[in-house]
CSV table of C-alpha atoms in Angstrom, one decimal:
chain,number,residue,atom,x,y,z
H,9,UNK,CA,0.0,0.0,0.0
H,10,UNK,CA,1.7,3.2,-1.2
H,11,UNK,CA,0.7,6.8,-1.5
H,12,UNK,CA,2.0,9.3,-4.2
H,13,UNK,CA,2.7,11.6,-1.3
H,14,UNK,CA,6.2,10.5,0.0
H,15,UNK,CA,5.1,11.5,3.5
H,16,UNK,CA,2.3,8.8,3.5
H,17,UNK,CA,4.0,5.6,2.5
H,18,UNK,CA,3.6,2.0,3.8
H,19,UNK,CA,7.0,2.1,5.6
H,20,UNK,CA,5.8,4.8,7.9
H,21,UNK,CA,2.5,3.1,8.6
H,22,UNK,CA,4.1,-0.3,9.1
H,23,UNK,CA,6.4,1.1,11.7
H,24,UNK,CA,3.5,2.8,13.6
H,25,UNK,CA,1.5,-0.5,13.4
H,26,UNK,CA,4.3,-2.4,15.1
H,27,UNK,CA,3.7,-0.6,18.4
H,28,UNK,CA,-0.1,-0.6,18.4
H,29,UNK,CA,-1.7,-1.2,21.8
H,30,UNK,CA,0.7,0.9,23.8
H,31,UNK,CA,-1.7,3.8,24.2
H,32,UNK,CA,-4.4,5.9,22.5
H,33,UNK,CA,-4.8,5.3,18.8
H,34,UNK,CA,-5.1,7.4,15.7
H,35,UNK,CA,-8.6,8.6,14.7
H,36,UNK,CA,-9.9,10.4,11.6
H,37,UNK,CA,-11.4,13.1,13.7
H,38,UNK,CA,-8.2,13.6,15.7
H,39,UNK,CA,-6.3,14.0,12.4
H,40,UNK,CA,-8.8,16.5,11.1
H,41,UNK,CA,-8.5,18.5,14.4
H,42,UNK,CA,-4.7,18.6,14.1
H,43,UNK,CA,-4.9,19.5,10.5
H,44,UNK,CA,-7.0,22.5,11.5
H,45,UNK,CA,-4.4,23.5,14.1
H,46,UNK,CA,-1.7,23.3,11.5
H,47,UNK,CA,-3.8,25.4,9.1
H,48,UNK,CA,-4.3,28.1,11.8
H,49,UNK,CA,-0.5,28.2,12.5
H,50,UNK,CA,0.2,28.5,8.8
H,51,UNK,CA,-2.3,31.3,8.4
H,52,UNK,CA,-1.0,33.2,11.4
H,53,UNK,CA,2.6,33.2,10.1
H,54,UNK,CA,1.4,33.9,6.5
H,55,UNK,CA,-0.4,37.0,7.6
H,56,UNK,CA,2.7,38.2,9.5
H,57,UNK,CA,5.0,37.5,6.5
H,58,UNK,CA,2.5,39.2,4.2
H,59,UNK,CA,2.6,42.4,6.3
H,60,UNK,CA,6.4,42.4,5.9
H,61,UNK,CA,6.4,41.8,2.2
H,62,UNK,CA,3.9,44.6,1.4
H,63,UNK,CA,5.8,47.1,3.5
H,64,UNK,CA,8.6,48.7,1.3
H,65,UNK,CA,10.7,49.3,4.3
H,66,UNK,CA,10.8,45.6,5.0
H,67,UNK,CA,11.3,44.4,1.5
H,68,UNK,CA,14.8,43.1,2.1
H,69,UNK,CA,13.8,41.4,5.3
H,70,UNK,CA,10.8,39.7,3.5
H,71,UNK,CA,13.2,38.2,0.9
H,72,UNK,CA,15.4,36.7,3.7
H,73,UNK,CA,12.3,35.3,5.5
H,74,UNK,CA,11.2,33.6,2.3
H,75,UNK,CA,14.6,31.9,1.6
H,76,UNK,CA,15.2,30.9,5.3
H,77,UNK,CA,11.7,29.5,5.7
H,78,UNK,CA,11.9,27.6,2.5
H,79,UNK,CA,15.0,25.7,3.5
H,80,UNK,CA,13.9,25.3,7.2
H,81,UNK,CA,10.6,23.9,6.0
H,82,UNK,CA,12.4,21.4,3.7
H,83,UNK,CA,14.6,20.3,6.6
H,84,UNK,CA,11.6,19.9,8.9
H,85,UNK,CA,9.7,17.9,6.3
H,86,UNK,CA,12.6,15.5,5.7
H,87,UNK,CA,13.0,15.1,9.5
H,88,UNK,CA,9.3,14.4,9.9
H,89,UNK,CA,9.3,11.8,7.1
H,90,UNK,CA,12.2,9.9,8.7
H,91,UNK,CA,11.0,10.3,12.3
H,92,UNK,CA,7.1,10.5,12.4
H,93,UNK,CA,7.3,10.2,16.1
H,94,UNK,CA,8.6,13.8,16.2
H,95,UNK,CA,5.6,15.1,14.2
H,96,UNK,CA,3.8,16.6,17.2
H,97,UNK,CA,6.7,19.0,17.4
H,98,UNK,CA,7.9,19.2,13.8
H,99,UNK,CA,4.5,19.5,12.1
H,100,UNK,CA,3.6,22.8,13.8
H,101,UNK,CA,7.1,24.1,13.0
H,102,UNK,CA,6.8,23.0,9.4
H,103,UNK,CA,3.4,24.8,9.2
H,104,UNK,CA,4.9,27.9,10.6
H,105,UNK,CA,7.7,27.9,8.1
H,106,UNK,CA,5.4,27.2,5.2
H,107,UNK,CA,3.2,30.1,6.3
H,108,UNK,CA,6.2,32.4,6.2
H,109,UNK,CA,7.1,31.2,2.7
H,110,UNK,CA,3.6,31.4,1.3
H,111,UNK,CA,2.9,34.8,3.0
H,112,UNK,CA,5.9,36.5,1.2
H,113,UNK,CA,5.3,34.6,-2.1
H,114,UNK,CA,1.6,35.4,-2.1
H,115,UNK,CA,2.3,39.1,-1.5
H,116,UNK,CA,4.7,39.1,-4.5
H,117,UNK,CA,2.1,37.5,-6.8
H,118,UNK,CA,-0.6,39.8,-5.5
H,119,UNK,CA,1.5,42.8,-6.3
H,120,UNK,CA,1.6,41.8,-9.9
H,121,UNK,CA,-1.8,40.3,-10.2
H,122,UNK,CA,-4.3,41.9,-7.8
H,123,UNK,CA,-6.9,39.4,-6.5
H,124,UNK,CA,-4.9,36.3,-7.4
H,125,UNK,CA,-4.4,35.2,-3.9
H,126,UNK,CA,-8.1,35.0,-3.0
H,127,UNK,CA,-8.7,33.1,-6.2
H,128,UNK,CA,-5.8,30.7,-5.4
H,129,UNK,CA,-7.0,30.1,-1.8
H,130,UNK,CA,-10.6,29.6,-3.0
H,131,UNK,CA,-9.6,27.1,-5.7
H,132,UNK,CA,-7.3,25.2,-3.3
H,133,UNK,CA,-10.0,24.6,-0.8
H,134,UNK,CA,-12.5,24.0,-3.5
H,135,UNK,CA,-10.4,21.3,-5.0
H,136,UNK,CA,-9.8,19.7,-1.6
H,137,UNK,CA,-13.5,19.6,-0.9
H,138,UNK,CA,-14.3,18.2,-4.3
H,139,UNK,CA,-11.7,15.5,-3.9
H,140,UNK,CA,-13.0,14.7,-0.4
H,141,UNK,CA,-16.6,14.4,-1.7
H,142,UNK,CA,-15.5,12.2,-4.6
H,143,UNK,CA,-13.6,10.0,-2.2
H,144,UNK,CA,-16.4,9.7,0.4
H,145,UNK,CA,-19.0,8.9,-2.3
H,146,UNK,CA,-16.8,6.2,-3.9
H,147,UNK,CA,-16.6,8.1,-7.2
H,148,UNK,CA,-12.9,8.5,-6.8
H,149,UNK,CA,-11.0,5.5,-5.4
H,150,UNK,CA,-7.4,4.9,-4.5
H,151,UNK,CA,-6.9,1.9,-6.9
H,152,UNK,CA,-3.5,0.3,-7.3
H,153,UNK,CA,-3.4,1.6,-10.9
H,154,UNK,CA,-4.0,5.2,-9.7
H,155,UNK,CA,-1.3,4.8,-7.0
H,156,UNK,CA,1.2,3.6,-9.5
H,157,UNK,CA,0.4,6.2,-12.1
H,158,UNK,CA,0.6,9.1,-9.5
H,159,UNK,CA,3.9,7.8,-8.1
H,160,UNK,CA,5.5,7.8,-11.5
H,161,UNK,CA,4.1,11.2,-12.4
H,162,UNK,CA,5.2,12.8,-9.0
H,163,UNK,CA,8.6,11.2,-9.3
H,164,UNK,CA,9.0,12.8,-12.7
H,165,UNK,CA,7.9,16.2,-11.5
H,166,UNK,CA,10.2,16.1,-8.5
H,167,UNK,CA,13.2,15.1,-10.6
H,168,UNK,CA,12.3,17.8,-13.1
H,169,UNK,CA,12.1,20.5,-10.4
H,170,UNK,CA,15.3,19.3,-8.8
H,171,UNK,CA,17.2,19.5,-12.1
H,172,UNK,CA,15.8,23.0,-12.8
H,173,UNK,CA,16.8,24.2,-9.3
H,174,UNK,CA,20.4,22.8,-9.6
H,175,UNK,CA,20.7,24.2,-13.1
H,176,UNK,CA,19.7,27.6,-11.7
H,177,UNK,CA,22.7,27.6,-9.4
H,178,UNK,CA,24.9,27.5,-12.6
H,179,UNK,CA,22.8,30.3,-14.2
H,180,UNK,CA,21.1,28.0,-16.6
H,181,UNK,CA,17.7,29.3,-17.6
H,182,UNK,CA,14.7,26.9,-17.0
H,183,UNK,CA,12.7,25.6,-19.9
H,184,UNK,CA,10.4,28.3,-21.3
H,185,UNK,CA,7.2,26.4,-20.5
H,186,UNK,CA,7.9,26.3,-16.8
H,187,UNK,CA,7.1,29.9,-16.2
H,188,UNK,CA,5.8,30.8,-19.7
H,189,UNK,CA,2.2,31.6,-20.4
H,190,UNK,CA,2.0,29.9,-23.8
H,191,UNK,CA,-0.2,26.9,-24.5
H,192,UNK,CA,2.6,24.5,-23.4
H,193,UNK,CA,3.3,26.3,-20.2
H,194,UNK,CA,-0.4,26.4,-19.2
H,195,UNK,CA,-0.8,22.7,-20.2
H,196,UNK,CA,2.2,21.8,-17.9
H,197,UNK,CA,0.7,23.7,-15.0
H,198,UNK,CA,-2.7,22.1,-15.5
H,199,UNK,CA,-1.0,18.7,-15.5
H,200,UNK,CA,0.8,19.4,-12.2
H,201,UNK,CA,-2.3,20.8,-10.6
H,202,UNK,CA,-4.1,17.7,-11.6
H,203,UNK,CA,-1.5,15.4,-10.1
H,204,UNK,CA,-1.4,17.4,-6.9
H,205,UNK,CA,-5.2,17.2,-6.7
H,206,UNK,CA,-5.4,13.5,-7.2
H,207,UNK,CA,-2.7,13.0,-4.6
H,208,UNK,CA,-5.3,14.1,-2.0
H,209,UNK,CA,-7.3,11.0,-2.8
H,210,UNK,CA,-4.5,8.7,-1.8
H,211,UNK,CA,-3.8,10.8,1.3
H,212,UNK,CA,-7.4,10.5,2.4
H,213,UNK,CA,-7.3,6.7,1.8
H,214,UNK,CA,-4.1,6.2,3.8
H,215,UNK,CA,-5.3,8.2,6.7
H,216,UNK,CA,-8.6,6.4,6.8
H,217,UNK,CA,-6.8,3.0,6.7
H,218,UNK,CA,-4.4,4.1,9.3
H,219,UNK,CA,-7.2,5.1,11.7
H,220,UNK,CA,-9.0,1.8,10.9
H,221,UNK,CA,-5.9,-0.2,11.8
H,222,UNK,CA,-5.5,1.7,15.2
H,223,UNK,CA,-2.1,3.2,14.6
H,224,UNK,CA,-0.3,5.1,17.3
H,225,UNK,CA,-1.8,8.5,18.4
H,226,UNK,CA,1.2,10.5,17.0
H,227,UNK,CA,0.1,9.4,13.5
H,228,UNK,CA,-2.7,12.0,13.7
H,229,UNK,CA,0.0,14.7,13.7
H,230,UNK,CA,1.8,12.9,10.9
H,231,UNK,CA,-1.3,12.5,8.8
H,232,UNK,CA,-2.2,16.2,9.3
H,233,UNK,CA,1.4,17.1,8.3
H,234,UNK,CA,1.1,15.0,5.2
H,235,UNK,CA,-2.1,16.7,4.1
H,236,UNK,CA,-0.5,20.1,4.7
H,237,UNK,CA,2.4,19.2,2.4
H,238,UNK,CA,0.0,18.3,-0.4
H,239,UNK,CA,-2.2,21.4,0.2
H,240,UNK,CA,0.8,23.7,0.2
H,241,UNK,CA,2.1,22.2,-3.0
H,242,UNK,CA,-1.4,22.4,-4.6
H,243,UNK,CA,-1.8,26.1,-3.6
H,244,UNK,CA,1.6,27.0,-5.1
H,245,UNK,CA,0.8,25.2,-8.3
H,246,UNK,CA,-2.6,26.9,-8.6
H,247,UNK,CA,-0.9,30.2,-7.9
H,248,UNK,CA,1.5,29.6,-10.7
H,249,UNK,CA,-1.3,28.5,-13.1
H,250,UNK,CA,-3.4,31.6,-12.4
H,251,UNK,CA,-0.4,33.9,-12.9
H,252,UNK,CA,0.2,32.4,-16.3
H,253,UNK,CA,-3.5,32.8,-17.3
H,254,UNK,CA,-3.5,36.4,-16.0
H,255,UNK,CA,-0.3,37.3,-17.8
H,256,UNK,CA,-2.0,36.4,-21.1
H,257,UNK,CA,-4.5,39.3,-20.7
């Protein structure tokens, strides 16, 4: 049983299952509650970072905040993946870092395309609710074929982004379609948004199965963290897609 989200894989769940019975167990409601807490933390730091980014006097500081929070969030995400037992501490810290990153990034996009942030936030939660409804009604199911296809697609996307990032250190320009607003650029963004959206189905499935198997209580924090990773990725890709569409006008 695998998820396209690397934070929700069978290794993590198998390790948690091995110590079942030592205390309280994971529940879906508990995971939802903790996801809500992480969302509040993210929103709080995002608003603070936004206020820094829109203030000309703090422009330099905002740039530093974005870079530091990006790398800090990456380190925390990796640590949480390897040590899910730490998630009750690392998950809120990760949410705080991602809030700082998204706050500054969103302010930059809003400056160029007024109203784009509200649209991106609305679409992100709209997609999440649509995926949740599709999953709960059985219309969208986490089939083995879907898991395999999404894992391949996500692996390709991650490798592509990594190559682009490393090439950037050597002043190599990224492919034009990555940030371009042409048909190919928009098609690429639509594809990535679609992959991120469908990843939510697998995340819902893994969390439901984890709760059904009575995993350790800390897995609620880990499940909430995993959902936050997907939602942050989805929001950023929707923001990129909307900016491409707006730049065509």
